[in-house]
Amino acid sequence: MNIIDNDLLSMQEARILVENAREAQRKLAAFPQEKLDEIVERMTEEIEKHLKELAKMSNEETECGKWEDKHIKNHFVCKYLKNRLKGMNCVGVISEDK
């Protein structure tokens, strides 16, 4: 009989996700600001298409609150972050103290 330790499996999955995130971060660090702005714009456009679905999934998983309220919150956060991140310098010299 084979026994799978789900805790160890979860830890390994987390390690793999962290390794992948670090590699992605290294690649993104080499992108020009314009490319990063384009990526953020496209990501938020795609997320906006699925806000209702994501709210319903979250509600089903957590069994907490109303999916309609989660949808409103997700919509607000998505729009806010899109506007907040637009034009924000993320590469090169971000600011200087003079």
Coordinates of N, CA and C in Angstrom, one line a residue:
M1 N 0.8 -1.2 0.0 CA 0.0 0.0 0.0 C 0.9 1.2 0.0
N2 N 0.7 2.1 -0.9 CA 1.4 3.4 -1.0 C 0.7 4.5 -0.3
I3 N 1.4 5.2 0.5 CA 0.9 6.3 1.3 C 1.5 7.6 0.8
I4 N 0.6 8.6 0.5 CA 1.1 9.9 0.0 C 0.9 10.9 1.2
D5 N 1.9 11.5 1.5 CA 1.8 12.6 2.6 C 1.4 13.9 1.9
N6 N 0.2 14.3 2.1 CA -0.3 15.5 1.4 C 0.4 16.7 1.9
D7 N 0.8 16.8 3.2 CA 1.6 17.9 3.7 C 2.9 18.1 2.9
L8 N 3.6 17.0 2.7 CA 4.9 17.1 2.0 C 4.6 17.4 0.5
L9 N 3.5 16.9 0.0 CA 3.2 17.2 -1.4 C 2.9 18.7 -1.6
S10 N 2.2 19.2 -0.6 CA 1.8 20.7 -0.6 C 3.1 21.5 -0.5
M11 N 4.0 21.1 0.3 CA 5.3 21.8 0.5 C 6.1 21.8 -0.8
Q12 N 6.1 20.7 -1.4 CA 6.9 20.6 -2.7 C 6.2 21.4 -3.8
E13 N 4.9 21.4 -3.8 CA 4.2 22.3 -4.8 C 4.5 23.7 -4.5
A14 N 4.5 24.1 -3.3 CA 4.8 25.5 -2.9 C 6.3 25.9 -3.3
R15 N 7.2 25.0 -3.1 CA 8.6 25.2 -3.5 C 8.7 25.4 -5.0
I16 N 8.0 24.6 -5.8 CA 8.0 24.7 -7.2 C 7.4 26.1 -7.6
L17 N 6.3 26.5 -7.0 CA 5.7 27.8 -7.3 C 6.6 28.9 -7.0
V18 N 7.4 28.8 -5.9 CA 8.3 29.9 -5.6 C 9.5 29.9 -6.6
E19 N 10.0 28.8 -7.0 CA 11.0 28.7 -8.0 C 10.6 29.4 -9.3
N20 N 9.4 29.0 -9.7 CA 8.8 29.6 -10.9 C 8.6 31.1 -10.8
A21 N 8.2 31.5 -9.7 CA 8.0 33.0 -9.5 C 9.3 33.7 -9.5
R22 N 10.3 33.1 -8.9 CA 11.6 33.8 -8.9 C 12.2 33.9 -10.4
E23 N 12.0 32.9 -11.1 CA 12.4 32.9 -12.5 C 11.6 33.9 -13.3
A24 N 10.3 34.0 -13.1 CA 9.5 35.0 -13.8 C 9.9 36.4 -13.4
Q25 N 10.2 36.6 -12.1 CA 10.7 37.9 -11.6 C 12.0 38.3 -12.3
R26 N 12.9 37.4 -12.4 CA 14.2 37.7 -13.1 C 13.9 38.1 -14.6
K27 N 13.0 37.4 -15.2 CA 12.7 37.8 -16.6 C 12.0 39.1 -16.7
L28 N 11.0 39.4 -15.8 CA 10.3 40.7 -15.8 C 11.2 41.8 -15.5
A29 N 12.2 41.6 -14.7 CA 13.2 42.7 -14.3 C 13.9 43.2 -15.5
A30 N 14.0 42.5 -16.6 CA 14.7 42.9 -17.8 C 13.8 43.6 -18.8
F31 N 12.5 43.6 -18.5 CA 11.6 44.2 -19.5 C 11.6 45.8 -19.3
P32 N 11.4 46.5 -20.4 CA 11.3 47.9 -20.4 C 9.9 48.3 -19.7
Q33 N 9.8 49.5 -19.2 CA 8.6 50.0 -18.5 C 7.4 49.8 -19.4
E34 N 7.6 50.2 -20.7 CA 6.4 50.1 -21.6 C 5.8 48.7 -21.7
K35 N 6.7 47.7 -21.8 CA 6.3 46.3 -21.8 C 5.5 45.9 -20.6
L36 N 6.0 46.3 -19.4 CA 5.4 46.0 -18.1 C 4.0 46.7 -18.1
D37 N 3.9 47.9 -18.6 CA 2.6 48.6 -18.6 C 1.6 47.9 -19.5
E38 N 2.1 47.4 -20.6 CA 1.2 46.6 -21.5 C 0.8 45.3 -20.9
I39 N 1.7 44.6 -20.2 CA 1.3 43.4 -19.5 C 0.2 43.6 -18.4
V40 N 0.4 44.7 -17.6 CA -0.6 45.0 -16.6 C -1.9 45.3 -17.3
E41 N -1.9 46.1 -18.3 CA -3.2 46.4 -19.1 C -3.9 45.2 -19.6
R42 N -3.1 44.3 -20.2 CA -3.8 43.1 -20.7 C -4.2 42.1 -19.6
M43 N -3.5 42.0 -18.5 CA -3.9 41.2 -17.4 C -5.2 41.7 -16.8
T44 N -5.3 43.0 -16.6 CA -6.5 43.5 -16.0 C -7.7 43.4 -16.9
E45 N -7.5 43.5 -18.2 CA -8.6 43.3 -19.2 C -9.1 41.9 -19.1
E46 N -8.2 40.9 -19.1 CA -8.6 39.5 -19.0 C -9.3 39.2 -17.7
I47 N -8.7 39.7 -16.6 CA -9.3 39.5 -15.3 C -10.8 40.0 -15.2
E48 N -10.9 41.2 -15.8 CA -12.3 41.9 -15.8 C -13.3 41.0 -16.5
K49 N -12.9 40.3 -17.5 CA -13.8 39.4 -18.2 C -14.4 38.3 -17.3
H50 N -13.7 38.0 -16.2 CA -14.0 36.8 -15.4 C -14.3 37.1 -14.0
L51 N -14.6 38.4 -13.7 CA -14.8 38.8 -12.3 C -16.0 38.1 -11.6
K52 N -17.1 38.0 -12.4 CA -18.3 37.3 -11.8 C -18.0 35.8 -11.5
E53 N -17.3 35.2 -12.5 CA -17.0 33.8 -12.3 C -16.0 33.6 -11.1
L54 N -15.0 34.5 -11.0 CA -14.1 34.4 -9.9 C -14.8 34.6 -8.5
A55 N -15.7 35.6 -8.5 CA -16.4 35.8 -7.3 C -17.3 34.6 -6.8
K56 N -17.9 34.0 -7.8 CA -18.7 32.8 -7.5 C -17.8 31.6 -7.0
M57 N -16.7 31.5 -7.7 CA -15.8 30.4 -7.3 C -15.3 30.6 -5.8
S58 N -14.9 31.9 -5.6 CA -14.4 32.2 -4.2 C -15.5 32.0 -3.2
N59 N -16.7 32.3 -3.5 CA -17.8 32.1 -2.6 C -18.1 30.6 -2.3
E60 N -18.0 29.8 -3.4 CA -18.2 28.4 -3.2 C -17.1 27.8 -2.4
E61 N -15.9 28.2 -2.6 CA -14.8 27.7 -1.9 C -14.8 28.0 -0.4
T62 N -15.1 29.3 -0.1 CA -15.0 29.8 1.3 C -16.3 29.6 2.0
E63 N -17.4 29.5 1.3 CA -18.8 29.5 1.9 C -18.9 30.7 2.8
C64 N -18.4 31.8 2.4 CA -18.4 33.0 3.2 C -18.9 34.2 2.4
G65 N -19.9 35.0 2.9 CA -20.4 36.1 2.2 C -21.2 35.8 1.0
K66 N -21.5 36.9 0.2 CA -22.3 36.7 -1.0 C -21.4 36.9 -2.2
W67 N -21.6 36.1 -3.2 CA -20.8 36.3 -4.4 C -21.0 37.6 -5.0
E68 N -22.2 38.2 -4.9 CA -22.4 39.5 -5.5 C -21.5 40.6 -4.9
D69 N -21.3 40.5 -3.5 CA -20.5 41.5 -2.8 C -19.0 41.2 -3.2
K70 N -18.6 40.0 -3.4 CA -17.2 39.7 -3.8 C -17.0 40.2 -5.2
H71 N -18.0 40.1 -6.1 CA -17.9 40.7 -7.5 C -17.7 42.2 -7.4
I72 N -18.5 42.9 -6.6 CA -18.3 44.3 -6.5 C -16.9 44.7 -6.0
K73 N -16.5 44.0 -5.0 CA -15.1 44.2 -4.4 C -14.0 43.9 -5.5
N74 N -14.2 42.8 -6.2 CA -13.2 42.4 -7.2 C -13.1 43.5 -8.3
H75 N -14.3 44.0 -8.7 CA -14.4 45.0 -9.7 C -13.7 46.2 -9.3
F76 N -14.0 46.7 -8.1 CA -13.3 47.9 -7.5 C -11.8 47.7 -7.5
V77 N -11.3 46.6 -6.9 CA -9.9 46.4 -6.8 C -9.2 46.3 -8.1
C78 N -9.8 45.7 -9.1 CA -9.3 45.5 -10.4 C -9.1 46.9 -11.1
K79 N -10.2 47.7 -11.0 CA -10.1 49.1 -11.6 C -9.1 49.9 -10.8
Y80 N -9.2 49.9 -9.5 CA -8.3 50.7 -8.7 C -6.8 50.4 -9.0
L81 N -6.5 49.1 -9.0 CA -5.1 48.7 -9.3 C -4.7 49.1 -10.7
K82 N -5.6 48.9 -11.6 CA -5.2 49.2 -13.0 C -4.9 50.7 -13.1
N83 N -5.7 51.6 -12.5 CA -5.4 53.0 -12.5 C -4.2 53.4 -11.7
R84 N -4.0 52.7 -10.6 CA -2.9 53.0 -9.7 C -1.6 52.6 -10.3
L85 N -1.5 51.5 -11.0 CA -0.3 51.0 -11.5 C 0.0 51.6 -12.9
K86 N -0.9 52.2 -13.5 CA -0.7 52.8 -14.8 C 0.3 53.9 -14.7
G87 N 1.4 53.8 -15.5 CA 2.4 54.8 -15.5 C 3.4 54.8 -14.3
M88 N 3.2 53.8 -13.4 CA 4.1 53.7 -12.2 C 5.4 53.1 -12.7
N89 N 6.5 53.8 -12.4 CA 7.8 53.3 -12.7 C 8.2 52.1 -11.9
C90 N 8.6 51.1 -12.6 CA 8.9 49.8 -11.9 C 10.3 49.4 -12.3
V91 N 10.9 50.0 -13.3 CA 12.3 49.6 -13.7 C 13.2 50.9 -13.8
G92 N 14.4 50.7 -13.7 CA 15.4 51.8 -13.8 C 15.3 52.6 -12.5
V93 N 15.6 53.9 -12.6 CA 15.6 54.8 -11.4 C 14.1 55.1 -11.1
I94 N 13.7 54.7 -10.0 CA 12.3 54.9 -9.6 C 12.1 56.3 -9.1
S95 N 12.9 56.8 -8.2 CA 12.9 58.1 -7.7 C 14.3 58.4 -7.1
E96 N 14.5 59.7 -7.0 CA 15.8 60.2 -6.4 C 15.6 61.2 -5.3
D97 N 16.4 61.1 -4.3 CA 16.4 62.1 -3.2 C 17.5 63.2 -3.6
K98 N 17.1 64.4 -3.6 CA 18.1 65.5 -4.0 C 18.3 66.4 -2.8

